[in-house]
PDB file of C-alpha atoms and ligand atoms in Angstrom:
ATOM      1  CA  UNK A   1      -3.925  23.178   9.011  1.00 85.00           C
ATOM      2  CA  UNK A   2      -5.212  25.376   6.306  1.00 88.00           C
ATOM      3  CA  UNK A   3      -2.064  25.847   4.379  1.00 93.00           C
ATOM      4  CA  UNK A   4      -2.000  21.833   4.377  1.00 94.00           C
ATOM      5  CA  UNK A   5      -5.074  21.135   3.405  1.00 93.00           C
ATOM      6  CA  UNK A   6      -4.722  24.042   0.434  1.00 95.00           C
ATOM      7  CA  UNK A   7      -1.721  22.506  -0.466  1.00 95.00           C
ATOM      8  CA  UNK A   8      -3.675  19.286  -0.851  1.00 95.00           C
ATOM      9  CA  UNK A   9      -6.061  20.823  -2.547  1.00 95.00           C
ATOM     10  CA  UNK A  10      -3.636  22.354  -5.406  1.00 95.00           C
ATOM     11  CA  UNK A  11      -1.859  19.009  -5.773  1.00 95.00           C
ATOM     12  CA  UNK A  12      -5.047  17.269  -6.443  1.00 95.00           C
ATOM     13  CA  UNK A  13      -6.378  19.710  -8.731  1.00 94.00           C
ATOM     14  CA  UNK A  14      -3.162  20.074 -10.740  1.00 94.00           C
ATOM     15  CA  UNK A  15      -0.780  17.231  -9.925  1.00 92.00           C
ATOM     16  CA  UNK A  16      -3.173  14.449  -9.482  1.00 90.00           C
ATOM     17  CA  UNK A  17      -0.057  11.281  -9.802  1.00 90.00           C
ATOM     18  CA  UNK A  18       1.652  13.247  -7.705  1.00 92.00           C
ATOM     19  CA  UNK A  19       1.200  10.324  -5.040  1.00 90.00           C
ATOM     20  CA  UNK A  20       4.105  11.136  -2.562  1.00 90.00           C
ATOM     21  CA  UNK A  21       3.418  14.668  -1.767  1.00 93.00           C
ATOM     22  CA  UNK A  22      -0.647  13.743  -1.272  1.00 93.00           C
ATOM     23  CA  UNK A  23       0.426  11.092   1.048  1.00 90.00           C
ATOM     24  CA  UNK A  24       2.401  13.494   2.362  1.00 91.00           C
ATOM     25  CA  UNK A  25      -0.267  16.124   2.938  1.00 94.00           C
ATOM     26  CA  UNK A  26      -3.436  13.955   4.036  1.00 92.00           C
ATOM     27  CA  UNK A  27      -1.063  12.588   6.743  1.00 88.00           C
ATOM     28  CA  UNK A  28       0.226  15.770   8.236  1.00 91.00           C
ATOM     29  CA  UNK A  29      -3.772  16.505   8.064  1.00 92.00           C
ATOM     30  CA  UNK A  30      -4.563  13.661  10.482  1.00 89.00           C
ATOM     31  CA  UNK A  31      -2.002  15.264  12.781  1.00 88.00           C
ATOM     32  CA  UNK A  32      -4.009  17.943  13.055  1.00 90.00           C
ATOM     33  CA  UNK A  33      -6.839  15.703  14.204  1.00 90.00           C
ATOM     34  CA  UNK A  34      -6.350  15.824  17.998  1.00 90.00           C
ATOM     35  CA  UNK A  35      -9.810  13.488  19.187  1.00 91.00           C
ATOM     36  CA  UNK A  36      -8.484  10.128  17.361  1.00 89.00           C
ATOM     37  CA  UNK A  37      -5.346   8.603  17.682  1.00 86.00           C
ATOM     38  CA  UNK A  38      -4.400   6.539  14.755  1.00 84.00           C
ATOM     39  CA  UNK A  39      -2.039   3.648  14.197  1.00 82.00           C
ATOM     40  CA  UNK A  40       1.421   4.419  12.034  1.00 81.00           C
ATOM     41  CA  UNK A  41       3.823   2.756  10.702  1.00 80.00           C
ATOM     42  CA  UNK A  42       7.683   3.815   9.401  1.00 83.00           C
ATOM     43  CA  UNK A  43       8.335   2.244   6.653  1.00 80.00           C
ATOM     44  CA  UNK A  44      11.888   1.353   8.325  1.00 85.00           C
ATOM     45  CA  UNK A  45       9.838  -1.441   9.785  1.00 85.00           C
ATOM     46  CA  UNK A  46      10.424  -3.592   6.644  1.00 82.00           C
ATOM     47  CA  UNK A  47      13.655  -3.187   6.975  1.00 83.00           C
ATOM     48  CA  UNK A  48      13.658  -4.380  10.468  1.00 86.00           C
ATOM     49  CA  UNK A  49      11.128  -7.205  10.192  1.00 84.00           C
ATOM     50  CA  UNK A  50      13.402  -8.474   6.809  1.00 83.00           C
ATOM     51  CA  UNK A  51      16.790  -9.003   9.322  1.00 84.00           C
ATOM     52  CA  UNK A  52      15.213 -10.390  12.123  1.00 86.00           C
ATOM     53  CA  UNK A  53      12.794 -12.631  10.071  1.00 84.00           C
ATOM     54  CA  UNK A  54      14.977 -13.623   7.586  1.00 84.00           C
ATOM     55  CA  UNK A  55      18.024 -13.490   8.676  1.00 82.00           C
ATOM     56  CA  UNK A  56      20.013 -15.404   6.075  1.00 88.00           C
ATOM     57  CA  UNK A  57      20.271 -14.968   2.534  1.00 86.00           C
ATOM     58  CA  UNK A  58      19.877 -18.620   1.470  1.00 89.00           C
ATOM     59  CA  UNK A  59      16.662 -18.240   3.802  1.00 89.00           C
ATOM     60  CA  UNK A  60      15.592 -15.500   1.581  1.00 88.00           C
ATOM     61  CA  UNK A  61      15.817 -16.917  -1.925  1.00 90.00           C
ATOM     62  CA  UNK A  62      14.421 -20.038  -0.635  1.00 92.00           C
ATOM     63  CA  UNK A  63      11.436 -18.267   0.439  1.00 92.00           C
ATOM     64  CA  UNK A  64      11.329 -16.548  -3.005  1.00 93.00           C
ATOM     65  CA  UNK A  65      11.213 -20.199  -4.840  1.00 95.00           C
ATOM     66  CA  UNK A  66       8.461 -21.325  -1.824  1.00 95.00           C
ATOM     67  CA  UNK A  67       6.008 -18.196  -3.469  1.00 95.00           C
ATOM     68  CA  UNK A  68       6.648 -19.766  -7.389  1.00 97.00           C
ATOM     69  CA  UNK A  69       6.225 -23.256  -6.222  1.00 97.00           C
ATOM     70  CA  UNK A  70       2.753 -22.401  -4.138  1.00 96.00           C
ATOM     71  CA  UNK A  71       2.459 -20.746  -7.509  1.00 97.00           C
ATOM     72  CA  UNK A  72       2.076 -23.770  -9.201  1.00 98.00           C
ATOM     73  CA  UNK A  73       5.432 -22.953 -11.280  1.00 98.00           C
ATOM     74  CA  UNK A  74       7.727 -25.848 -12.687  1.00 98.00           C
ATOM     75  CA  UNK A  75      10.784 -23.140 -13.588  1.00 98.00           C
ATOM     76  CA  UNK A  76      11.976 -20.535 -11.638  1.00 97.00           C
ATOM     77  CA  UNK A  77      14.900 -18.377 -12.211  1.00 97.00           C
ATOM     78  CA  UNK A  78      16.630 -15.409 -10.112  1.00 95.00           C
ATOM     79  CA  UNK A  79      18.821 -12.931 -11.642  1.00 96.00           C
ATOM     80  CA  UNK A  80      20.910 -11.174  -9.441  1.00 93.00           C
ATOM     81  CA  UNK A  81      21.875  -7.673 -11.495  1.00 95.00           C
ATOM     82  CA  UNK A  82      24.656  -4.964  -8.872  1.00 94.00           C
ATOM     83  CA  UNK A  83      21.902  -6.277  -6.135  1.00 85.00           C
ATOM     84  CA  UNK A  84      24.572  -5.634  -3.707  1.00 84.00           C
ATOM     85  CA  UNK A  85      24.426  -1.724  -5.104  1.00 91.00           C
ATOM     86  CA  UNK A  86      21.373   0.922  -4.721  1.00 89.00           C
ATOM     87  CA  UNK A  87      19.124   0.601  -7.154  1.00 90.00           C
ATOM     88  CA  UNK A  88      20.787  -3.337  -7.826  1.00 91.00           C
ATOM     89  CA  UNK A  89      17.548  -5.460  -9.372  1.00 92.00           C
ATOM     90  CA  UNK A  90      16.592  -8.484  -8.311  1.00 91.00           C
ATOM     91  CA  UNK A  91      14.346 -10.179 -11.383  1.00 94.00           C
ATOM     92  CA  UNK A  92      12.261 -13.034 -10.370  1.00 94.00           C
ATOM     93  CA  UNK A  93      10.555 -15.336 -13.389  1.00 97.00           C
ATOM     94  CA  UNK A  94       9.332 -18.292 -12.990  1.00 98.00           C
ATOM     95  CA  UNK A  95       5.797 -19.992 -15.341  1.00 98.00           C
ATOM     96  CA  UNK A  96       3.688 -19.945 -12.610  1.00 98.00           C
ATOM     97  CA  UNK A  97      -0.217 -18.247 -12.087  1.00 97.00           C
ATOM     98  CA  UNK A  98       1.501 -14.878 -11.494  1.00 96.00           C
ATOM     99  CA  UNK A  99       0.351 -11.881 -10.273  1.00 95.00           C
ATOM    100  CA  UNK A 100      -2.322  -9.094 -11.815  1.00 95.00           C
ATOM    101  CA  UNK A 101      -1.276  -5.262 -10.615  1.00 94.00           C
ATOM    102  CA  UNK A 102      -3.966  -5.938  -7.962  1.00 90.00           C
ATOM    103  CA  UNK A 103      -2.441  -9.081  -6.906  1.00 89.00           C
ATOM    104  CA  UNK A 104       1.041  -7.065  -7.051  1.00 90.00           C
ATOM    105  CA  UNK A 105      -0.186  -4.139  -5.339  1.00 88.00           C
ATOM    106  CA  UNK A 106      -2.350  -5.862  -2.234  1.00 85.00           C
ATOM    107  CA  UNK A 107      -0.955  -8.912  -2.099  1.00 85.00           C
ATOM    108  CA  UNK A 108       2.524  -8.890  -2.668  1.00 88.00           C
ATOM    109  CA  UNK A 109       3.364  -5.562  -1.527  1.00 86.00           C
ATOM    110  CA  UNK A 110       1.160  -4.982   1.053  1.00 84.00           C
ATOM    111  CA  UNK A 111       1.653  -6.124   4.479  1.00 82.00           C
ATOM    112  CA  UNK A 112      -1.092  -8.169   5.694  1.00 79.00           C
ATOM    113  CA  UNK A 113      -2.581 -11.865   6.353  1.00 77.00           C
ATOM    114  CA  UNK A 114      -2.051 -14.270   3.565  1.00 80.00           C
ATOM    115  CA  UNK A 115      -5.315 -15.825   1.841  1.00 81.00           C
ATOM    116  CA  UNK A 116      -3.395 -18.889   1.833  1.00 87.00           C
ATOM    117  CA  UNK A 117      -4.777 -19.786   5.140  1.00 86.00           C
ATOM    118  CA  UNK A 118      -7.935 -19.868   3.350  1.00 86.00           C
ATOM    119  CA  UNK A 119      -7.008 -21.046   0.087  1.00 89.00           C
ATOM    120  CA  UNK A 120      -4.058 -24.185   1.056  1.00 93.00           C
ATOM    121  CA  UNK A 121      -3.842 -25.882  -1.847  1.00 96.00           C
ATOM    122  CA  UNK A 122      -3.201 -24.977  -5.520  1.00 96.00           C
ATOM    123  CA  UNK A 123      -5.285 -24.896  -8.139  1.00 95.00           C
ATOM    124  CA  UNK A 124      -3.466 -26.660 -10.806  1.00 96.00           C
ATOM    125  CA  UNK A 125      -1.352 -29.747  -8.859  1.00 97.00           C
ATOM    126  CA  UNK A 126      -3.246 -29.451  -5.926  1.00 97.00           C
ATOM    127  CA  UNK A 127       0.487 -28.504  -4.364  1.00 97.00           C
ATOM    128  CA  UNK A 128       0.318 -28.050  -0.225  1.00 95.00           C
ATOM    129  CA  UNK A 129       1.253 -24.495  -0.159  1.00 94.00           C
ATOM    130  CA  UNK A 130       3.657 -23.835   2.175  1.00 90.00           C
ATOM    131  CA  UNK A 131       3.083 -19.949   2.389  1.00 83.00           C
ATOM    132  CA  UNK A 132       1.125 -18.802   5.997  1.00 81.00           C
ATOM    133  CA  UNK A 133       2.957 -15.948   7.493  1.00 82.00           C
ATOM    134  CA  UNK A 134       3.363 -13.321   4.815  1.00 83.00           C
ATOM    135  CA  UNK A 135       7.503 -13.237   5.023  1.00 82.00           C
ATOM    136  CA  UNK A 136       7.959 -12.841   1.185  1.00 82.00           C
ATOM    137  CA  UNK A 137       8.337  -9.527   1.092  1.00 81.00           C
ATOM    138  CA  UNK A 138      10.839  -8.975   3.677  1.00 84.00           C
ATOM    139  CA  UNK A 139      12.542 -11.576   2.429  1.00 83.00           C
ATOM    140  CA  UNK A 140      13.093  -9.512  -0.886  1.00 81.00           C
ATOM    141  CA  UNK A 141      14.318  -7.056   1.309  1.00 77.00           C
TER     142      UNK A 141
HETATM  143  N1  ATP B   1       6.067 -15.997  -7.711  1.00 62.11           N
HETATM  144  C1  ATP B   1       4.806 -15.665  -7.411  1.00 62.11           C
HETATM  145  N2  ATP B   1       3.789 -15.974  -8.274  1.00 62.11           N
HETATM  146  C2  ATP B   1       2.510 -15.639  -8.005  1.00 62.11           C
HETATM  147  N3  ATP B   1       2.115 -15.002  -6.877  1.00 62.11           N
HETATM  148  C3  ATP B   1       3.067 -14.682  -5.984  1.00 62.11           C
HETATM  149  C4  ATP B   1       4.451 -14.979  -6.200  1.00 62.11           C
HETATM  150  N4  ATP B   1       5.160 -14.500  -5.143  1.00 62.11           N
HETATM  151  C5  ATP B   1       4.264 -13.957  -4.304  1.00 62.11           C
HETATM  152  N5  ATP B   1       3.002 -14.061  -4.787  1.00 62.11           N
HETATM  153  C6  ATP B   1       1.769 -13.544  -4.170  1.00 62.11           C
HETATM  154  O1  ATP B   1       2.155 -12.623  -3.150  1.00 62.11           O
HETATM  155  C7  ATP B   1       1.606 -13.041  -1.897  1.00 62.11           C
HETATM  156  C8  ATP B   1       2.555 -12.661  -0.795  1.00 62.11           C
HETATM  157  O2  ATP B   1       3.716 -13.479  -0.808  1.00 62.11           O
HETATM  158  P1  ATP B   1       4.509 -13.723   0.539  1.00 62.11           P
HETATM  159  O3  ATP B   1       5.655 -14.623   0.270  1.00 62.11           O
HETATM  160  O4  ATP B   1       4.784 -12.386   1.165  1.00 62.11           O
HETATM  161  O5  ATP B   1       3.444 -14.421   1.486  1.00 62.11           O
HETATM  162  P2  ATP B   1       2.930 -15.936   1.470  1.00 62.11           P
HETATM  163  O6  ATP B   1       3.670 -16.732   0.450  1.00 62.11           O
HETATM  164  O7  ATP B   1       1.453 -15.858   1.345  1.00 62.11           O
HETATM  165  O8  ATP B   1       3.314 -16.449   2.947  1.00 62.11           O
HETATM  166  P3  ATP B   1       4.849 -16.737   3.499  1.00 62.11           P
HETATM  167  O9  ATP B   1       5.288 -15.478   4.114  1.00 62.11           O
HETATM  168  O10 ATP B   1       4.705 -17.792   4.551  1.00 62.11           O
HETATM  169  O11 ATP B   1       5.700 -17.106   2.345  1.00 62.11           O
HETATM  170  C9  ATP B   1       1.356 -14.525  -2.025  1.00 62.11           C
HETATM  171  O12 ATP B   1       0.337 -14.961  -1.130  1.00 62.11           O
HETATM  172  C10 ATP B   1       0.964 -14.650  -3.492  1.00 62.11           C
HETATM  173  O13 ATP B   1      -0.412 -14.330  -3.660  1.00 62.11           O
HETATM  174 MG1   MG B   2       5.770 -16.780   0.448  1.00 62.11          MG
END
């Protein structure tokens, strides 16, 4: 435990964006803790959750142009670019509200409840979103 948490220690003090390897570190510290017992997650779970909840491709994109409409876009374009190949890109652009880096970061990319529950209609056309389960993401995947 105390070679981890030095090792922590160094990358803070001298690698500070090294994000992976503090991740890394502050969870093989919580091993260590041996009164609590905490909830994980692998992150092979997205993978999982995106074939069994949407299963078909034309399921997918349609979810992706369900998230620019709720957006209160009029256009939306995909661009497929070697998506069928690692490290293929998927670029999705539509003139909707879009997202901030929070947004991005805690909405989009995080898995959790939508505020769409709270927040059903949009603010510009007063659209019915149809977003409630928080599927987007593994539908990218
Ligand atoms: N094209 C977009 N423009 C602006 N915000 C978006 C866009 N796509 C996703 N978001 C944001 O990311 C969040 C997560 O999208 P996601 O599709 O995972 O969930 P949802 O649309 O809320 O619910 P559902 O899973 O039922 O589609 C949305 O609630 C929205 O805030
Ligand atoms: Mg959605």
């Amino acid at each position: 435990m105390k070679k981890t948490s030095g090792k922590l220690a160094k990358t803070l003090t001298e690698d500070l964006t090294n994000y992976s390897k503090i991740l890394e570190y502050s969870s093989k510290l919580a091993s260590f803790d041996n009164d609590n017992i905490r909830f994980t997650v692998d992150a092979g779970v997205i993978d999982r959750l995106g074939n069994e909840l949407v299963a078909r491709q034309e399921t997918a994109v349609s979810e992706l142009v369900k998230n620019s409409y709720d957006a209160d876009a009029v256009e939306v374009s995909h661009t497929f670019i070697n998506s069928a190949d690692i490290g293929g890109r998927l670029i999705v652009s539509d003139n909707g509200e879009g997202m901030n880096r929070d947004q991005l970061v805690n909405g989009f990319m995080r898995i959790s409840s939508t505020d769409k529950i709270q927040n059903p209609y949009s603010e510009i056309f007063n659209r019915k979103r149809a977003g409630q389960k928080r599927i987007g993401l593994f539908a990218v995947q």
